[in-house]
C-alpha positions as a LaTeX table, in Angstrom:
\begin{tabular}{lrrr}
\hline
Residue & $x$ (\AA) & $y$ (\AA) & $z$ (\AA) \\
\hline
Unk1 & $-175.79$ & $-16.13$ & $-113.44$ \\
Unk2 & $-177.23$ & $-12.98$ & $-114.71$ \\
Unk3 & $-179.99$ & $-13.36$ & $-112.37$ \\
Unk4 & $-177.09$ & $-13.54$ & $-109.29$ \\
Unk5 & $-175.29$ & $-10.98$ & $-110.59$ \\
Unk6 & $-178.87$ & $-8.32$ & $-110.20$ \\
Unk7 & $-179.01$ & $-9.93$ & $-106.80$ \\
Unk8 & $-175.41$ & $-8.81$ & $-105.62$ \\
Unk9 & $-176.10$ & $-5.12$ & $-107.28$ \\
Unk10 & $-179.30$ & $-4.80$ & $-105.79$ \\
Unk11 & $-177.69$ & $-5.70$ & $-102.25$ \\
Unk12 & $-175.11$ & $-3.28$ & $-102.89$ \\
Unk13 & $-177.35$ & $-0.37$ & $-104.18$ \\
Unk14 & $-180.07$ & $-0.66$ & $-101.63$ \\
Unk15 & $-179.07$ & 0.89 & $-97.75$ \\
Unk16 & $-179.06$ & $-2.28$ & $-94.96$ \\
Unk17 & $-179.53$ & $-5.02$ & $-97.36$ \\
Unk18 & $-175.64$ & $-5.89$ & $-97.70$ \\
Unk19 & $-174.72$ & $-8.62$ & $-94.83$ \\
Unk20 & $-170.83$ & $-9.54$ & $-94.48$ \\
Unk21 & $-169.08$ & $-10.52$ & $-92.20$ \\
Unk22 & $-168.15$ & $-6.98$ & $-90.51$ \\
Unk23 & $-171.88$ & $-6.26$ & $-90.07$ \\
Unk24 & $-172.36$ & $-8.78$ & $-87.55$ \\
Unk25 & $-169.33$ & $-7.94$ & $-85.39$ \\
Unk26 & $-170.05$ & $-4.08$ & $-85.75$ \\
Unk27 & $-173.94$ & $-5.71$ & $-84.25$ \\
Unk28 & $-171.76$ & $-7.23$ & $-81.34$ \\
Unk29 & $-169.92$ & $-4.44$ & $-80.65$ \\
Unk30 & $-172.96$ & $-2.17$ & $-79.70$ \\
Unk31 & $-174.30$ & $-4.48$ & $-77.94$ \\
Unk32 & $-171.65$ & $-4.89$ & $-75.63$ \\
Unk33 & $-171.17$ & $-1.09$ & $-75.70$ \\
Unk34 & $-174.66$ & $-0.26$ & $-74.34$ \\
Unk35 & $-173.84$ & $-2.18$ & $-71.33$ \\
Unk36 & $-171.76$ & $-1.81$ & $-68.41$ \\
Unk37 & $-171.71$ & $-5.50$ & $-67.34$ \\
Unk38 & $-170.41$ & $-7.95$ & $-70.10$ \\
Unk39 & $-172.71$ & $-10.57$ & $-68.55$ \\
Unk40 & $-175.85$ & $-8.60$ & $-69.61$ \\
Unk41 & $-174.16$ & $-7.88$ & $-73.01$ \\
Unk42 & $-173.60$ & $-11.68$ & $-73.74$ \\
Unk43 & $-177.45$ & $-12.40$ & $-72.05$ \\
Unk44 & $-179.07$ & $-10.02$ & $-74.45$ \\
Unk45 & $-176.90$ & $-11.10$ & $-77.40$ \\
Unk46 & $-177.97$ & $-14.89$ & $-76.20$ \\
Unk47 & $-181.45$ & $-14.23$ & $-76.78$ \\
Unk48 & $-181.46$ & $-11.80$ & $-79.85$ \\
Unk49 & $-179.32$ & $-14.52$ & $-81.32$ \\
Unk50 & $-181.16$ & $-17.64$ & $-80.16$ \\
Unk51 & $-177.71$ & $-19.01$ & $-79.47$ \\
Unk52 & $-179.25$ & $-20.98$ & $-76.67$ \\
Unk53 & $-182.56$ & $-22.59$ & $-75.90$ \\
Unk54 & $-182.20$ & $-21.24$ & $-72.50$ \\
Unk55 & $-179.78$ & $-17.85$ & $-73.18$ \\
Unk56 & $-178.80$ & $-17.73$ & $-69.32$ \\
Unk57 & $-174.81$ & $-17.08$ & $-69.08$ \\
Unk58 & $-172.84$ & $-19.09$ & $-66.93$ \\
Unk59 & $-169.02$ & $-18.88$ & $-65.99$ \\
Unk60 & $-167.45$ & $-22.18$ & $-66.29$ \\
Unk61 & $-163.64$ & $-21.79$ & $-64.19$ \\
Unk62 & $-160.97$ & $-22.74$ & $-66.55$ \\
Unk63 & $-158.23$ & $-24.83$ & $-64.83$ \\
Unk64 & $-155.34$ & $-22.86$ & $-64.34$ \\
Unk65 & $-153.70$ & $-21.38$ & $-61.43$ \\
Unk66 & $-153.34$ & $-17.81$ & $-60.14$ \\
Unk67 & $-151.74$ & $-15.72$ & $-63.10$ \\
Unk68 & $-148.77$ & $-13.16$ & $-62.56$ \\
Unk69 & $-150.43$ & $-9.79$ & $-61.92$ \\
Unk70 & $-150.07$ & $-7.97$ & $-64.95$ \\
Unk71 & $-148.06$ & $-4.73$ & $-64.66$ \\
Unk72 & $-150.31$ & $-1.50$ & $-63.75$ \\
Unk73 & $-152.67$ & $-3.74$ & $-61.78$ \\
Unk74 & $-152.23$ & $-1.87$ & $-58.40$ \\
Unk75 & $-152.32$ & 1.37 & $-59.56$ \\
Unk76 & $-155.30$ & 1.25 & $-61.35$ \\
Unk77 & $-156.83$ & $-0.69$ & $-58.92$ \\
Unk78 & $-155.75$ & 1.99 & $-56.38$ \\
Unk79 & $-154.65$ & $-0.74$ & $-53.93$ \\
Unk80 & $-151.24$ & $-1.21$ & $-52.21$ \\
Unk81 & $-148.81$ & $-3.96$ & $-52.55$ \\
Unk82 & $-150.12$ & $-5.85$ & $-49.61$ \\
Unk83 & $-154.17$ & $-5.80$ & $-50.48$ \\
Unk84 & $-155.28$ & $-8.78$ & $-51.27$ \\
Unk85 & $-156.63$ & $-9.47$ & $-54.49$ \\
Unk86 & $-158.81$ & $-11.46$ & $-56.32$ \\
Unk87 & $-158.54$ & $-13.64$ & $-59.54$ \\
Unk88 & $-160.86$ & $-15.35$ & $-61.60$ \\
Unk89 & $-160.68$ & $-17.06$ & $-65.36$ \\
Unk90 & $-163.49$ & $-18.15$ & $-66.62$ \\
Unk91 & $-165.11$ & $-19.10$ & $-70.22$ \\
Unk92 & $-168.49$ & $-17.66$ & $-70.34$ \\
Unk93 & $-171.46$ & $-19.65$ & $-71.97$ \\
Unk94 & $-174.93$ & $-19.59$ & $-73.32$ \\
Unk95 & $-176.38$ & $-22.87$ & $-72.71$ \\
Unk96 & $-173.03$ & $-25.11$ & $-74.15$ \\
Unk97 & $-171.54$ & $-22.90$ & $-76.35$ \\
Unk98 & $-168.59$ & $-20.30$ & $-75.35$ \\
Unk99 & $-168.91$ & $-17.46$ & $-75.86$ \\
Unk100 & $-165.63$ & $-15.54$ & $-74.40$ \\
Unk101 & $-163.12$ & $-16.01$ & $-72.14$ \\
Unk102 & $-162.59$ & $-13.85$ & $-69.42$ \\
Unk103 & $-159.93$ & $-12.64$ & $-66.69$ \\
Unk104 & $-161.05$ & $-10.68$ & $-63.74$ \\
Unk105 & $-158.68$ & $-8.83$ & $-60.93$ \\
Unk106 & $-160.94$ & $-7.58$ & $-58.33$ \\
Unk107 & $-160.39$ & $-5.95$ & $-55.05$ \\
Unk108 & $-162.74$ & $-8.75$ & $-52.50$ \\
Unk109 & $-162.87$ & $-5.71$ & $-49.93$ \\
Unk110 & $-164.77$ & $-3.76$ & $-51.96$ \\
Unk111 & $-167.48$ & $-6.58$ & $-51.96$ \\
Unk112 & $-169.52$ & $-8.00$ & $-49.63$ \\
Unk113 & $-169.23$ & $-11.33$ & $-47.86$ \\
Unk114 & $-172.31$ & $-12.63$ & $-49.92$ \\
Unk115 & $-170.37$ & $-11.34$ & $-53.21$ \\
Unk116 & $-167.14$ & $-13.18$ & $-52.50$ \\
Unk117 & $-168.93$ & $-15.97$ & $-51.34$ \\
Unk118 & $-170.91$ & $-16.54$ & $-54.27$ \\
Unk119 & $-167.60$ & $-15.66$ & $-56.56$ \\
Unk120 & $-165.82$ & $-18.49$ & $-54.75$ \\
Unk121 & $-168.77$ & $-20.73$ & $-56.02$ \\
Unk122 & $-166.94$ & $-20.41$ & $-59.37$ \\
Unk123 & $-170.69$ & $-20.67$ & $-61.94$ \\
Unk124 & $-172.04$ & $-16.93$ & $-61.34$ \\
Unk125 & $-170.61$ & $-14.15$ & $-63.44$ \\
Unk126 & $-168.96$ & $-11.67$ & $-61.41$ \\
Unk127 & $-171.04$ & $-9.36$ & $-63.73$ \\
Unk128 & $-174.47$ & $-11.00$ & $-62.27$ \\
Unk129 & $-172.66$ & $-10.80$ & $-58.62$ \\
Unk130 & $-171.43$ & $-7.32$ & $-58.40$ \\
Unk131 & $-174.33$ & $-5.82$ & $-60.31$ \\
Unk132 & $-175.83$ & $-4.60$ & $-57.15$ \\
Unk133 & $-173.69$ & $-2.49$ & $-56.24$ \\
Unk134 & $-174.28$ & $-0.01$ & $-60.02$ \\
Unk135 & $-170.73$ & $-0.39$ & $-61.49$ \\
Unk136 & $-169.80$ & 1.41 & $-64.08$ \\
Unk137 & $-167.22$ & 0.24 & $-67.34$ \\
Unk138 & $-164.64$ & 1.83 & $-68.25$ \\
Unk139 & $-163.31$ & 0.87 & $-71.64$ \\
Unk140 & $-159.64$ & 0.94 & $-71.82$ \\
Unk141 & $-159.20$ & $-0.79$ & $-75.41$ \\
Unk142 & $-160.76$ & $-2.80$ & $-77.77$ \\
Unk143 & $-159.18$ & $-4.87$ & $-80.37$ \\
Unk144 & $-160.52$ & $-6.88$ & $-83.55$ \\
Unk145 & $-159.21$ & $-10.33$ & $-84.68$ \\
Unk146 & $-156.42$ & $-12.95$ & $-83.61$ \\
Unk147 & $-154.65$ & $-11.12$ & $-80.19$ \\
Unk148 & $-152.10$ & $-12.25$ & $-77.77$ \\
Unk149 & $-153.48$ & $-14.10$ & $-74.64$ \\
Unk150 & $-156.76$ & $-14.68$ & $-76.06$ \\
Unk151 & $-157.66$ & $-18.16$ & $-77.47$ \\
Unk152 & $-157.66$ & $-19.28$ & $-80.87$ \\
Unk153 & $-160.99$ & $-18.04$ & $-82.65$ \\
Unk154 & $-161.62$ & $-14.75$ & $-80.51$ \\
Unk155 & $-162.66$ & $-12.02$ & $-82.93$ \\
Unk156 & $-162.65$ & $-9.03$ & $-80.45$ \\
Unk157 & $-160.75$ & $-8.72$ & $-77.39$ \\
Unk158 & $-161.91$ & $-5.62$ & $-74.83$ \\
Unk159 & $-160.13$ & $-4.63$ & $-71.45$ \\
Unk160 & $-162.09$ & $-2.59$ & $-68.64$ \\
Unk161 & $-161.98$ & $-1.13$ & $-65.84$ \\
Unk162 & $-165.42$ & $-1.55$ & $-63.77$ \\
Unk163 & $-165.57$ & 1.36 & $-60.83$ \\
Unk164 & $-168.54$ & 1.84 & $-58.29$ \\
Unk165 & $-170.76$ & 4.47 & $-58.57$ \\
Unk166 & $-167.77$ & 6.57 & $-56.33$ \\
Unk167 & $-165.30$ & 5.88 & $-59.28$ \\
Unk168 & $-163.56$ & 3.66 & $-56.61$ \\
Unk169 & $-162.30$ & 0.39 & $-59.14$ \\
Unk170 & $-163.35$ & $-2.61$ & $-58.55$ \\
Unk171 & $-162.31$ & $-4.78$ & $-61.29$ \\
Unk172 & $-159.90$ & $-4.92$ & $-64.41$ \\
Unk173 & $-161.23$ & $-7.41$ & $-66.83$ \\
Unk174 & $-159.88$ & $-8.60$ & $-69.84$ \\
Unk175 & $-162.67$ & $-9.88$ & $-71.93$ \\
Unk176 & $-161.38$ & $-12.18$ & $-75.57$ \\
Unk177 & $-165.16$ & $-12.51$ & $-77.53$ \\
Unk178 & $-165.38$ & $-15.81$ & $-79.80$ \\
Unk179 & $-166.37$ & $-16.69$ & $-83.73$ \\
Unk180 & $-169.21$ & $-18.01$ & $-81.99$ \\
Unk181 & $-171.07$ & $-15.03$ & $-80.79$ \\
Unk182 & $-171.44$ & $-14.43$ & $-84.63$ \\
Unk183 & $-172.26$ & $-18.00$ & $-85.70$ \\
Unk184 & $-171.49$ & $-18.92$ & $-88.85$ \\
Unk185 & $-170.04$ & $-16.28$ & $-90.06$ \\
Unk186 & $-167.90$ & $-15.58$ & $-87.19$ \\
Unk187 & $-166.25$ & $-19.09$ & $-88.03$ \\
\hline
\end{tabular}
């Protein structure tokens, strides 16, 4: 016991030895704040975290239909009633294991052919897809722990708002990050 107990002090006393369970979500977090796209966010944290023999992120569609568009949509899309939009929800994965789920409005004009082509595919992040054309995030709000609309087990839930290099928008995601980007601990 009394050797424990000098353990837990030690750990305490000495700068970047304590690990809990806020270290490795405050690890997550930067991660997916030095990146614009949260595909190359969740490919980096793949491999850093060996979460995956092969850490290449896929988006699997999830089975439900066309959601209501969310109030504000338009407008910060900058497109009119009548502009067609598109819709995708999708659980992102390293190898087998989940590691968020995502929904994505995007304006399909503002793409290519190629680009909506290979979004209507359904298995290529529309990170990985639109990269080309040097979007940029816009974070509109980040929130830690159990929140409406994301599944049971998300520990961080971020919104965005992805614009080309013109500040145009392309995109408004909403982004709910699973227990199992932090393994264990996350659970």
């Amino acid at each position: 016991m009394r050797g424990a107990a000098a353990g837990l002090l030690m750990t305490a006393l000495v700068p970047g030895c304590a690990t809990g369970p806020r270290e490795p979500l405050e690890a997550f977090e930067r991660v997916l704040a030095a990146h614009d796209s949260a595909t190359a966010a969740l490919g980096e944290w793949c491999r850093s975290q060996g979460i995956a023999a092969m850490p290449v992120i896929t988006a699997r569609p999830i089975g439900d239909d066309r959601a209501a568009e969310p109030e504000g949509l338009r407008a910060a899309l900058a497109v009119g009633p009548r502009e067609p939009l598109g819709y995708r929800h999708v659980h992102l994965t390293c190898g087998e294991t989940v590691l968020s789920e995502a929904t994505n409005w995007y304006v399909p004009a503002r793409l290519s052919a190629e680009m909506n082509a290979a979004l209507a595919d359904g298995r290529t992040p529309f990170g990985k897809i639109a990269a080309p054309l040097g979007f940029r995030r816009e974070r509109l709000d980040s929130a830690r722990g159990a929140v409406p609309g994301c599944p049971r087990g998300t520990v961080l839930r971020q919104r965005g708002l992805l614009r080309l290099p013109d500040g145009t928008p392309l995109s408004l995601v909403s982004e709910c990050y699973l227990a199992a980007n932090l393994g264990s601990i996350g659970d």
